[in-house]
Coordinates of N, CA and C in Angstrom, one line a residue:
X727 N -2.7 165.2 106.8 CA -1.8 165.6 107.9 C -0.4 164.9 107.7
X728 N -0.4 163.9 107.2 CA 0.9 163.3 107.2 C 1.8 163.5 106.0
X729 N 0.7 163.7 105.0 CA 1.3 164.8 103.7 C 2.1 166.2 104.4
X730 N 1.3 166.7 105.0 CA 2.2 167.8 105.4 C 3.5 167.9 106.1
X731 N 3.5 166.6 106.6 CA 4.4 166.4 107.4 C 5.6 166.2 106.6
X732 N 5.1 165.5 105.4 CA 6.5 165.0 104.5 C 6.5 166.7 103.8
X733 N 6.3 166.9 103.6 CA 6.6 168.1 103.1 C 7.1 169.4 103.6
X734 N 6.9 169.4 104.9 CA 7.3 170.0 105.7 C 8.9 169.5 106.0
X735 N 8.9 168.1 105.9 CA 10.7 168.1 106.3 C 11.2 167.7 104.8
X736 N 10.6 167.6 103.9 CA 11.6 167.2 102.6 C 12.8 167.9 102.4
X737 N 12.5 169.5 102.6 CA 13.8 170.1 102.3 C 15.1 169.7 103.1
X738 N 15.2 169.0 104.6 CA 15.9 168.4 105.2 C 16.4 167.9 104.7
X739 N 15.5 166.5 104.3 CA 15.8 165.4 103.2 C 16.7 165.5 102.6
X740 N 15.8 166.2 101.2 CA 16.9 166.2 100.4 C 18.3 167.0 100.8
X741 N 18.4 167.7 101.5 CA 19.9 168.4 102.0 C 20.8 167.4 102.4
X742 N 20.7 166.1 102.9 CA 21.1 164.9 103.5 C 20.7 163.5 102.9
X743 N 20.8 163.1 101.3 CA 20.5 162.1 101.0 C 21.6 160.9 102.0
X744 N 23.0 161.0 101.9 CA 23.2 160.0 102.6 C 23.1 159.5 104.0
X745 N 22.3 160.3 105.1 CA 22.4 160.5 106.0 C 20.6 159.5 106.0
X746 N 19.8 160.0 104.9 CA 18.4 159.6 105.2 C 18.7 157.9 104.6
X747 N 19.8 157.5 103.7 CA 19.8 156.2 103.1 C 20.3 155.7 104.2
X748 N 21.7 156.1 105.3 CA 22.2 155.4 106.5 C 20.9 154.8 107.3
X749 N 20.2 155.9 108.0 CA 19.1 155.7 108.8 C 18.4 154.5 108.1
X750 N 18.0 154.6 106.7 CA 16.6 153.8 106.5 C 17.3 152.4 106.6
X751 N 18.7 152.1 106.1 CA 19.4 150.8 106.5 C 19.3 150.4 107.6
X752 N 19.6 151.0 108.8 CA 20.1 150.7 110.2 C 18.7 150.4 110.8
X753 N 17.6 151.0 110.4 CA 16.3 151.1 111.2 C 14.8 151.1 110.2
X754 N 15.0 150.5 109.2 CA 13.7 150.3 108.2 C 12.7 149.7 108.8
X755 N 12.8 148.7 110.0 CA 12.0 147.9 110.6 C 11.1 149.1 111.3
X756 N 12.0 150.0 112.0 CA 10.8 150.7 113.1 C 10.6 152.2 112.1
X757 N 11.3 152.3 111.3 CA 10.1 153.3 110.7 C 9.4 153.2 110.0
X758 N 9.2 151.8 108.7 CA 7.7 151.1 108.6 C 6.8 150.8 109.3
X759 N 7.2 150.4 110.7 CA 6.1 150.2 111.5 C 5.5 151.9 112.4
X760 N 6.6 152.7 112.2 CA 5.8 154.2 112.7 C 5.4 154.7 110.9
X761 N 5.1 154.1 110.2 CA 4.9 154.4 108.7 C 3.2 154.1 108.8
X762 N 2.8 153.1 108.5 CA 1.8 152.2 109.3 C 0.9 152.7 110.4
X763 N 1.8 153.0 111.8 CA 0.7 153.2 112.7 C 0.8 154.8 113.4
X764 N 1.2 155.9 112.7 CA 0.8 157.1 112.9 C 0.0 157.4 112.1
X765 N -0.3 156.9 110.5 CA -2.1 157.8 110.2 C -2.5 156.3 110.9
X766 N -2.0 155.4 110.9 CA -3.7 154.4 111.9 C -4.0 154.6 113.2
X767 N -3.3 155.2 114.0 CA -3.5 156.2 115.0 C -4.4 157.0 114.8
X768 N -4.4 158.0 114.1 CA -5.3 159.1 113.4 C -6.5 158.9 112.6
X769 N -6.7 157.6 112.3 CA -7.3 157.0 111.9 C -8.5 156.3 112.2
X770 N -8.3 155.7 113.6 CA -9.0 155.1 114.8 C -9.3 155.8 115.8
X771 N -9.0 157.5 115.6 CA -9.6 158.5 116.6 C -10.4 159.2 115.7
X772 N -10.5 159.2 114.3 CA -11.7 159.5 113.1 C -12.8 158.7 113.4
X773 N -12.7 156.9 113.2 CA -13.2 156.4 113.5 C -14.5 156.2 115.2
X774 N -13.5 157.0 116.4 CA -13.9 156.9 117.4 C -15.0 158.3 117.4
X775 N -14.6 159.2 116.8 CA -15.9 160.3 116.7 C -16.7 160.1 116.0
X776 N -16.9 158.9 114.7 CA -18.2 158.8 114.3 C -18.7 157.7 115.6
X777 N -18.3 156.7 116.1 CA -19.1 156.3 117.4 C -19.3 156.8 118.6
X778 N -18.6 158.1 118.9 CA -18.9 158.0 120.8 C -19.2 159.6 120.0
X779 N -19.4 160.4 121.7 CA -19.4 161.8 121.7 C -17.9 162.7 121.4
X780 N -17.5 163.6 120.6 CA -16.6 163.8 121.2 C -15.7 164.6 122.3
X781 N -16.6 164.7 123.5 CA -15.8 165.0 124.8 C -15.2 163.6 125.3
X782 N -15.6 163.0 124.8 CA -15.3 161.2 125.4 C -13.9 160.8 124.7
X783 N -13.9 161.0 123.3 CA -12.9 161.0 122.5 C -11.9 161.5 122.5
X784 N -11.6 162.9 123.0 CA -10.9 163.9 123.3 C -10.1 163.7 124.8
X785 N -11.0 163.2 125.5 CA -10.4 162.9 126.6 C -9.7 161.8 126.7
X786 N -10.2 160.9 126.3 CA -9.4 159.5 126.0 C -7.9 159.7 125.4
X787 N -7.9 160.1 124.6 CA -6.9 160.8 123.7 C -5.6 161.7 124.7
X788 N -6.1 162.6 126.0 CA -5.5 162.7 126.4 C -4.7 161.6 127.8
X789 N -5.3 160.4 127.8 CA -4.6 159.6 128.9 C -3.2 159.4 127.9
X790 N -3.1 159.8 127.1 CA -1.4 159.4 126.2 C -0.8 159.9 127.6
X791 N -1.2 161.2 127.3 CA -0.3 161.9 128.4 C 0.0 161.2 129.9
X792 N -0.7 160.4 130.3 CA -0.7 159.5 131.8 C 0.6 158.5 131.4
X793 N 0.5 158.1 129.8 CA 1.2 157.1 129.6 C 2.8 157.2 129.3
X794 N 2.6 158.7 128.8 CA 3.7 159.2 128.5 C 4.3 159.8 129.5
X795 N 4.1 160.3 130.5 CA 4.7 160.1 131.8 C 5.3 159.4 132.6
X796 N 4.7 157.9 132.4 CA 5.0 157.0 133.2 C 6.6 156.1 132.6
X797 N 6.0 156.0 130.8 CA 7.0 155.4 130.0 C 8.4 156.2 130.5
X798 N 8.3 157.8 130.5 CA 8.9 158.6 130.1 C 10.2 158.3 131.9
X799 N 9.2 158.2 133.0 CA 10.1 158.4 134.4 C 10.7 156.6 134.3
X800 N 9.7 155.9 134.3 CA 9.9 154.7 134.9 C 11.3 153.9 133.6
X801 N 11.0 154.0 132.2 CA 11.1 153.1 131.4 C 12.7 154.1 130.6
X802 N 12.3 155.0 130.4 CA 13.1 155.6 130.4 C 14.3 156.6 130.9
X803 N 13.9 156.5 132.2 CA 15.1 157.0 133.4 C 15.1 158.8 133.2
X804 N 13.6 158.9 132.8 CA 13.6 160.7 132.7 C 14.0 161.7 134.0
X805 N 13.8 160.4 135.4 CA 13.6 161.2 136.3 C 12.3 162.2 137.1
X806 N 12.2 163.3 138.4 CA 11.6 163.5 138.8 C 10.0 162.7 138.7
X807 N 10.0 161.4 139.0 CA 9.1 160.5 139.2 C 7.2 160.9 139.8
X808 N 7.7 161.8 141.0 CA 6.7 162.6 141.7 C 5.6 163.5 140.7
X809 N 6.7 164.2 140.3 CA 6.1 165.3 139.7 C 5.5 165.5 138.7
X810 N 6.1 164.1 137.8 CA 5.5 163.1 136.8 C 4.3 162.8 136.9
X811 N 4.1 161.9 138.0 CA 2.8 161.7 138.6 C 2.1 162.0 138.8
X812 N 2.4 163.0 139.6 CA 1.1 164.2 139.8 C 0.4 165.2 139.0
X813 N 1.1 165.5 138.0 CA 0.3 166.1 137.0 C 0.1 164.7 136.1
X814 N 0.2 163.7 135.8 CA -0.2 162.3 135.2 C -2.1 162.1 136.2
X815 N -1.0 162.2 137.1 CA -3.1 162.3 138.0 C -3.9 162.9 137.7
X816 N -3.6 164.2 137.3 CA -4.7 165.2 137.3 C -5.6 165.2 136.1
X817 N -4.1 164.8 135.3 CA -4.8 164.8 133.7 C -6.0 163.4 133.9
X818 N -5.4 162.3 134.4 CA -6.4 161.1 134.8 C -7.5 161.4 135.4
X819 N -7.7 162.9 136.6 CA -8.9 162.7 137.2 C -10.1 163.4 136.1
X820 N -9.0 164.6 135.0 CA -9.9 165.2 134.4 C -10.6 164.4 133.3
X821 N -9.9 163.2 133.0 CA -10.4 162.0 131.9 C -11.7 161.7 132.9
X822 N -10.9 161.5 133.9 CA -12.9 160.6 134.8 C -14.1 161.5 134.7
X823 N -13.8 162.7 135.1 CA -14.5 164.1 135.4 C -15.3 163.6 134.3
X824 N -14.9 163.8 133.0 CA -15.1 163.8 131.6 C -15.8 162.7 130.9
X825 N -15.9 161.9 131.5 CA -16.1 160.3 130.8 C -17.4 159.9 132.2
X826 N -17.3 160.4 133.8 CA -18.3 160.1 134.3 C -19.7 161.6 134.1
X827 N -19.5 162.3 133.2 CA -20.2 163.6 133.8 C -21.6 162.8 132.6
X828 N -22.5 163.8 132.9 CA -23.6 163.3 131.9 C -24.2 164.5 131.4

């Protein structure tokens, strides 16, 4: 997945060598560390389907979305806070739904 990814934007790349050398100066810290932890991300949700079911997995997976709402109104000044919320809820009640059902 993450092969594809580089490959998918190389031609960018290379269109903009000095643009990709500026960035990696200015910010090497945080894209080694998103270097690192997006396949270990991906990595520890592999891991979570050989231990749990995966309706458990999948739903878990979607509380991002709870989180990324919250980050997104509160932390980052996205705005419409409410509306954020409430579909942040829903997706939360369907994680319960999903995680209490048997």
């Amino acid at each position: 997945m993450e092969l594809g990814a580089c490959l998918v934007l190389l031609p960018a790349v290379r269109s903009r060598p000095g643009m990709l050398r500026d960035e990696w100066r200015a910010n090497w810290r945080t894209i080694a560390a998103a270097a690192v932890m997006s396949p270990g991300g991906y990595l520890l949700v592999l891991f979570a389907f050989q231990l749990s079911k995966a309706a458990y997995v999948v739903a878990g997976r979607e509380i991002s979305i709870v989180f990324s709402a919250l980050i997104g109104s509160l932390w980052m000044g996205e705005g419409d806070l409410r509306r954020r919320l409430a579909g942040a809820a829903v997706v939360a009640a369907g994680v319960a739904c999903v995680a209490l059902a048997r």
